[in-house]
Coordinates of C-alpha atoms (C1' of nucleotides) in Angstrom, one line a residue:
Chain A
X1 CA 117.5 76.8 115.3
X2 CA 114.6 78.7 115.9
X3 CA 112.7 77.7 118.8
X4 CA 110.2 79.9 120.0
X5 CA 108.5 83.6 119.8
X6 CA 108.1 86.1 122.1
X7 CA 106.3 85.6 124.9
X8 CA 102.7 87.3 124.8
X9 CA 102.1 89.6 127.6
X10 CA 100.2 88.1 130.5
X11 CA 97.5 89.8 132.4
X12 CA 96.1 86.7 134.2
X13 CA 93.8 85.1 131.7
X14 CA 92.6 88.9 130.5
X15 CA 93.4 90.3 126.9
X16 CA 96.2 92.6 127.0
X17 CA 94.7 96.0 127.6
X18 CA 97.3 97.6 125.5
X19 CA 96.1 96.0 122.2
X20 CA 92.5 97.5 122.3
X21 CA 93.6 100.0 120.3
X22 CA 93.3 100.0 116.5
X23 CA 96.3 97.2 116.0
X24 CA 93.3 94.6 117.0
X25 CA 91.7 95.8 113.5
X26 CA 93.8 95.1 111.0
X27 CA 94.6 92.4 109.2
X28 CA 98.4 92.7 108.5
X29 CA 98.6 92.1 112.5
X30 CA 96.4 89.7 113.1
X31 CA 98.0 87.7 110.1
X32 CA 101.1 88.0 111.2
X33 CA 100.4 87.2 114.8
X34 CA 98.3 83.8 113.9
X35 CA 100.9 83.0 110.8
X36 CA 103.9 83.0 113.5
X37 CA 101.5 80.8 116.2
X38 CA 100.4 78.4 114.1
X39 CA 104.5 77.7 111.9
X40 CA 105.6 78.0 115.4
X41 CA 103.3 75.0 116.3
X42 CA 104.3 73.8 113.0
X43 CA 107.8 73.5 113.5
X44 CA 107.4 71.7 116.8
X45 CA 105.7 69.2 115.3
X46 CA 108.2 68.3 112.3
X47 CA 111.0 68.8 114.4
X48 CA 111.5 64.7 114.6
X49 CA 111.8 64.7 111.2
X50 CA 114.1 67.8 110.8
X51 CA 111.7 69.4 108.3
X52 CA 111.1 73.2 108.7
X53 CA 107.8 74.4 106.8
X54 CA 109.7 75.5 103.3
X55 CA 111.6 72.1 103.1
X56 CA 108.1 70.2 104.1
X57 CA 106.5 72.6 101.3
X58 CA 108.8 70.8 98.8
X59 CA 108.1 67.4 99.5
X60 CA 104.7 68.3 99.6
X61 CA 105.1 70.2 95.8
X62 CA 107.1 67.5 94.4
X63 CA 104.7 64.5 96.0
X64 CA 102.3 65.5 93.9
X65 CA 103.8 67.0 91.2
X66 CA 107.3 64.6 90.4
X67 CA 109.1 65.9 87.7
X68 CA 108.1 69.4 88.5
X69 CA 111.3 71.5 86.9
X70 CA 113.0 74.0 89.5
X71 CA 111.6 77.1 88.5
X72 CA 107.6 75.9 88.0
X73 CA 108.4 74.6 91.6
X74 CA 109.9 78.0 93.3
X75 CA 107.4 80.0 91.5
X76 CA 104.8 78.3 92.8
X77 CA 105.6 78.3 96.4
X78 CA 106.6 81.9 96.2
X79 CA 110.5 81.2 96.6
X80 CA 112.7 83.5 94.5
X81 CA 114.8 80.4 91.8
X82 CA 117.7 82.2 93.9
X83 CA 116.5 81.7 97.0
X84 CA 115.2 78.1 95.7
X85 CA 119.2 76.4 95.5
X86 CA 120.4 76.1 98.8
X87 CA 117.1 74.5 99.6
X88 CA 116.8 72.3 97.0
X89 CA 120.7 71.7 97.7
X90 CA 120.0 71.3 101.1
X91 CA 117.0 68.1 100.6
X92 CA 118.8 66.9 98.1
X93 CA 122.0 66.3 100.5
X94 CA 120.0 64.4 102.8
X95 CA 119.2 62.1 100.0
X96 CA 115.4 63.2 100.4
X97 CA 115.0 64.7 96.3
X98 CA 116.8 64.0 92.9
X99 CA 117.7 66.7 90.9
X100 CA 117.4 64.8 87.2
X101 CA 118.5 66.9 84.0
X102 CA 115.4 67.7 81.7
X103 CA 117.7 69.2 78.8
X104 CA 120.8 71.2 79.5
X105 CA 119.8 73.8 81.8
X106 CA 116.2 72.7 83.4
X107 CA 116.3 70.2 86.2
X108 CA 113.3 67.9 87.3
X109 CA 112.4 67.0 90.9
X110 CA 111.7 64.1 92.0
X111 CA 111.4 62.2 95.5
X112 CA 113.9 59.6 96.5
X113 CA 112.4 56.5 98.4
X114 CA 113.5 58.0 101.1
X115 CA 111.9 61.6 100.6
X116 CA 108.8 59.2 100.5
X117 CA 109.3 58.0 103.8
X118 CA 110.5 61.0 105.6
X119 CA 107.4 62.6 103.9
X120 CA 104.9 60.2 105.3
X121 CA 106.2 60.4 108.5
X122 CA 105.8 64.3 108.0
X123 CA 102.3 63.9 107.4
X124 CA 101.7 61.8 110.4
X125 CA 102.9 64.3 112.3
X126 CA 101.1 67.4 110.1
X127 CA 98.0 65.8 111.5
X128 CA 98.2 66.0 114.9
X129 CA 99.0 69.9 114.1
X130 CA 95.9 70.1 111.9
X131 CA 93.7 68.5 114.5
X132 CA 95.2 70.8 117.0
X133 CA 93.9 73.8 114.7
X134 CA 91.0 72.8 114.1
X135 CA 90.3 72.1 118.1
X136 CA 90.8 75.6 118.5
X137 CA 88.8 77.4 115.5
X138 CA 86.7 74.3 114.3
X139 CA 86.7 72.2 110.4
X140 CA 84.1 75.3 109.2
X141 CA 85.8 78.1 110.3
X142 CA 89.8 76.7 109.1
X143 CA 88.1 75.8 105.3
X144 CA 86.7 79.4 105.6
X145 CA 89.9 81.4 107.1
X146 CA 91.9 79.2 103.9
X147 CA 88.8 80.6 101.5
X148 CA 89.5 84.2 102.6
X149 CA 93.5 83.6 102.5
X150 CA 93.7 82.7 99.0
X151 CA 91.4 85.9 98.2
X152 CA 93.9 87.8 100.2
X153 CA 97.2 86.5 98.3
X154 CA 95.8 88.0 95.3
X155 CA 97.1 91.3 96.4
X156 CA 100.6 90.2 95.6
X157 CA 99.8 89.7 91.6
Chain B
X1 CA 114.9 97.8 100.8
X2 CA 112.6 95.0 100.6
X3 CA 110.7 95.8 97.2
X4 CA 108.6 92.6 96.2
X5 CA 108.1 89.0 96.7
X6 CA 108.4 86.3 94.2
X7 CA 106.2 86.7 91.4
X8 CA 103.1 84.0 91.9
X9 CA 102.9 81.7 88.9
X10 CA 100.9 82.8 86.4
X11 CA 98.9 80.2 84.3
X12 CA 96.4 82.5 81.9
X13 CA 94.3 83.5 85.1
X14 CA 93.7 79.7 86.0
X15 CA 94.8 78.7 89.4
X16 CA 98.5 77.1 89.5
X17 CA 98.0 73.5 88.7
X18 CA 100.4 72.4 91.1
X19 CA 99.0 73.9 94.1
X20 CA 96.3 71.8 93.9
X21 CA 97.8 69.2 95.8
X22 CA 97.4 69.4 100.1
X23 CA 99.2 72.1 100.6
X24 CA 95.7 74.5 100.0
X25 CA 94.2 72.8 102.6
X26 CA 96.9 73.7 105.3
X27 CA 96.3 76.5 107.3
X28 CA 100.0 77.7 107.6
X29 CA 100.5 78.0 104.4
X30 CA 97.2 79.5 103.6
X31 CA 98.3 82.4 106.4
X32 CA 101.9 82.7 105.2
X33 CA 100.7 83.7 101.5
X34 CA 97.9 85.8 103.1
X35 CA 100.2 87.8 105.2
X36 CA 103.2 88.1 103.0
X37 CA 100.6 89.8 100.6
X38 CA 99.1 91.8 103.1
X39 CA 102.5 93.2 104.2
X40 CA 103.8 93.6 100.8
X41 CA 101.0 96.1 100.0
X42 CA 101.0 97.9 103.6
X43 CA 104.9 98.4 102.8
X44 CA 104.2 99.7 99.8
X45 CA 101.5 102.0 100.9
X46 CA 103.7 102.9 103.9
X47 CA 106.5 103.8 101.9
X48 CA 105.6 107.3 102.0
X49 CA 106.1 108.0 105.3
X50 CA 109.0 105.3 105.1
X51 CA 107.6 103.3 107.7
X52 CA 107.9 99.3 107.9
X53 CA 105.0 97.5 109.3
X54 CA 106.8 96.9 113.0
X55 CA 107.5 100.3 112.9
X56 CA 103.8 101.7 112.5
X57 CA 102.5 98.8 115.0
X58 CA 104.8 100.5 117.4
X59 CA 103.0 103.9 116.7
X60 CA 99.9 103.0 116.9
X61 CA 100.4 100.9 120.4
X62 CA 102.5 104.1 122.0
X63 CA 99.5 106.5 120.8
X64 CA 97.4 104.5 122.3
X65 CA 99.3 104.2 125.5
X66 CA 101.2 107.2 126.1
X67 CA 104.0 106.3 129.0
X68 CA 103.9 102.3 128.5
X69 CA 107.1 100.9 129.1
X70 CA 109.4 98.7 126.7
X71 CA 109.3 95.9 128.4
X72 CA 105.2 95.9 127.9
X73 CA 104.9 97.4 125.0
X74 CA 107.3 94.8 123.4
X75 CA 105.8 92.0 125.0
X76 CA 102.2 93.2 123.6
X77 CA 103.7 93.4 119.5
X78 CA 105.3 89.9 120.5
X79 CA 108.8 91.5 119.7
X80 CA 111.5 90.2 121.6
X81 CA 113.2 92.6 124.2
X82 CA 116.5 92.6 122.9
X83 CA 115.0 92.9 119.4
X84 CA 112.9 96.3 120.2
X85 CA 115.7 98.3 121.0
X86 CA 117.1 98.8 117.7
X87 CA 114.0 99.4 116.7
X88 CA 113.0 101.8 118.7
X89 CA 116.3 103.3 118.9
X90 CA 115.9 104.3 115.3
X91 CA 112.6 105.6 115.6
X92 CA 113.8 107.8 118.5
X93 CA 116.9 109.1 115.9
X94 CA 114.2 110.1 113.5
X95 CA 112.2 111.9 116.2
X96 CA 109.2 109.9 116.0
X97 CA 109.2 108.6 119.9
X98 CA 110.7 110.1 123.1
X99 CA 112.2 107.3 125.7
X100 CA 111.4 108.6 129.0
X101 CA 113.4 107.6 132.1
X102 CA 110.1 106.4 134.6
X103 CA 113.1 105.2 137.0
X104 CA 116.1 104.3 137.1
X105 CA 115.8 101.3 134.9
X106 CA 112.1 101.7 133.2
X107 CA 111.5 103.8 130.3
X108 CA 108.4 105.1 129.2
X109 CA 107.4 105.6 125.4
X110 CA 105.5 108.7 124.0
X111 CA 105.2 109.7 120.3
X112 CA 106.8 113.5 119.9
X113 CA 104.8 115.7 117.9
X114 CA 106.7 114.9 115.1
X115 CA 105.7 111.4 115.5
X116 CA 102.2 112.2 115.9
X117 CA 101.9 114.0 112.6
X118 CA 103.5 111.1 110.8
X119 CA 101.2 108.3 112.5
X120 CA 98.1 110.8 111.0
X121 CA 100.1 110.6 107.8
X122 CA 100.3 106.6 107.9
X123 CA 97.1 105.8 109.2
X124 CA 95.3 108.3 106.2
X125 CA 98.0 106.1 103.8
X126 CA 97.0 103.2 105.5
X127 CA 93.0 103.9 105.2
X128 CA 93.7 103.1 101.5
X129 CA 95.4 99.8 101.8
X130 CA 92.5 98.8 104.1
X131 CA 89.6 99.8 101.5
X132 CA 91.7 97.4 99.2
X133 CA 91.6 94.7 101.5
X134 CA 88.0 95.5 101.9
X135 CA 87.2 95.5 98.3
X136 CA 89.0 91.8 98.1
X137 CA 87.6 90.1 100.7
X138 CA 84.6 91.9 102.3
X139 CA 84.1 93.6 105.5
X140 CA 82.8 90.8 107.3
X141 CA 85.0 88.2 106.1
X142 CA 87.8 91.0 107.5
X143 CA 86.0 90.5 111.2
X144 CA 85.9 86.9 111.0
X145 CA 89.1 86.6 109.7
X146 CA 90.8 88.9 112.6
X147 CA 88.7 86.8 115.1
X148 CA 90.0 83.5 113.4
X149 CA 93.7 84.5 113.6
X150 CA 93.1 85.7 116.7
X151 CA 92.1 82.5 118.6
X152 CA 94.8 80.4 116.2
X153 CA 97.6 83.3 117.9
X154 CA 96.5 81.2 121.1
X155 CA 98.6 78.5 119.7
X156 CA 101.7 80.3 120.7
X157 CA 101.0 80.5 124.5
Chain C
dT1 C1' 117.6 86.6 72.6
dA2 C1' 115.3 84.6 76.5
dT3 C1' 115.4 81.1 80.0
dT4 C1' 117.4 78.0 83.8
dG5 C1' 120.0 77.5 87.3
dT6 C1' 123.5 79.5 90.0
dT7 C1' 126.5 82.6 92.9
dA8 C1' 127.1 86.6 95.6
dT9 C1' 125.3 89.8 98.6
dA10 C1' 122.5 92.4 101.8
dC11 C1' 118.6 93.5 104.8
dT12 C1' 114.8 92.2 107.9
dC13 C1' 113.0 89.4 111.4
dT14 C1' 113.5 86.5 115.1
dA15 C1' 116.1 83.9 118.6
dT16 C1' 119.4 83.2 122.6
dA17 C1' 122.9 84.4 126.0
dA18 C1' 125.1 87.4 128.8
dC19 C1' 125.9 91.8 130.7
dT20 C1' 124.7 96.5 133.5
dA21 C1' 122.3 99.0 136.4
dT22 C1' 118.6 99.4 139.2
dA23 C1' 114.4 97.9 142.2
Chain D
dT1 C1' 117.3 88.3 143.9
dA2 C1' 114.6 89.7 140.1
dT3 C1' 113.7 93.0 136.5
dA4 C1' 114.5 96.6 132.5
dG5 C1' 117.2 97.7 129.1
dT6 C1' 121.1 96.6 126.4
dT7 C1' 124.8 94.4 123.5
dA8 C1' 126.5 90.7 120.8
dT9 C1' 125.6 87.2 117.8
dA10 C1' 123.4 83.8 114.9
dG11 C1' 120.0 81.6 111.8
dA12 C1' 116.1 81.9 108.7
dG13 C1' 113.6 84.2 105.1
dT14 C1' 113.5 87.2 101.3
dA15 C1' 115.3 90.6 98.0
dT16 C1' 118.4 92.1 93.9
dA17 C1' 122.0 91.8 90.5
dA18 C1' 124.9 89.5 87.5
dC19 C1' 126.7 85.4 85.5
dA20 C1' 127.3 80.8 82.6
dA21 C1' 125.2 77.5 80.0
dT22 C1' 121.6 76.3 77.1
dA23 C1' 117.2 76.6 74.3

DNA sequence: TATTGTTATACTCTATAACTATA
DNA sequence: TATAGTTATAGAGTATAACAATA
């Protein structure tokens, strides 16, 4: 398992002087720097419950969407449908989701009583990560950086 | 090569109904969409000069800091030691960096001249991805943005 | 004929452990 | 004894192509 990223560079409480250079103004870095902090503190958190974020993104998808077929579901989160299987395959051997035949070939997802309750206890633990954000960029500022992600994902379409 | 990433749902220009459950409201998962975006169009703008995103950040850090060693400059990009090697090993084959024995065991990093003339050649490639990021979001919800991730990278220390 | 789910495969990124040569 | 660089290895995540079964 994946446990932690590389360590920043110290320089007693100062920025790093090497990263004054232009890497400090763009946003790939700084995206990529903040997305691997904050799933790092992510994963710490759901690690009692043995979730990692794309598995907690399921139960999460298919919470509030039951019934949601397979490819709806992976094209929503972004998952390639091959990439989607041994995921699905995965949750669905720890008896967490139910794969239930829509017609022939489309399968509907839906959480087991016990994808309910590992899900809950997700959550619990989500919101001691989400209060732990917050404490560091404040309620405004996180419903502002999600405004200005969203914008931002549209360069994929 | 990495070409694309999973085609976002498309729903006639509405949003996806089913993302409007919690997950748009968690930070994580605001960032990851954000920044695989973000790096999908710098890899695709980048492509010309066939340089990944890891590999320009390296680049620009060694232009700015003729001489720093691996062990700092890897530690600054938050690259594992063992992982930079490679990487740099392949960016010295394709006579982009010099590794320069400081002593016996420290090596310091310079861009050739061939490596300068390709950085130019990125960062005038990379000009144009930035405008597009700029015409998206805004030039100061860019600053705020980097100065949000930036304090949420603090998670990781 | 197009779609759904699947298998196979490969590359990138990140992680750890252990080694060597040197300071 | 600690550090810098290296090698080996493993686990996620993401990508493509091709297939069978079904609509």
């Amino acid at each position: 398992m994946r446990r932690k990223q590389a360590e920043p560079a110290e320089f007693e409480g100062q920025a790093d002087p090497a990263l004054q250079g232009p890497l400090q103004q763009y946003v790939g870095y700084a995206l990529r720097r903040a997305q691997l902090a904050v799933f790092q503190d992510v994963i710490a958190t759901l690690a009692d419950v043995d979730l990692r974020p794309a598995q907690f993104s399921v139960l999460i998808l298919v919470d509030a969407n039951p019934g949601i077929v397979q490819s709806h579901a992976s094209a929503s989160l972004g998952i390639q449908k091959a990439n989607f299987v041994p995921l699905l395959t995965e949750l669905e051997r720890r008896g967490l989701i139910d794969r239930v035949a829509v017609d022939g070939r489309t399968n509907g997802l839906f959480l087991t009583r016990k994808g309910r309750a590992t899900l809950k206890r997700a959550n619990a633990l989500h919101t001691v990560h989400h209060a732990r954000v917050d404490a560091i960029i404040g309620t405004e500022n996180r419903e502002q950086l999600i405004e200005i992600c969203l914008k931002l994902a549209e360069l994929a379409r």
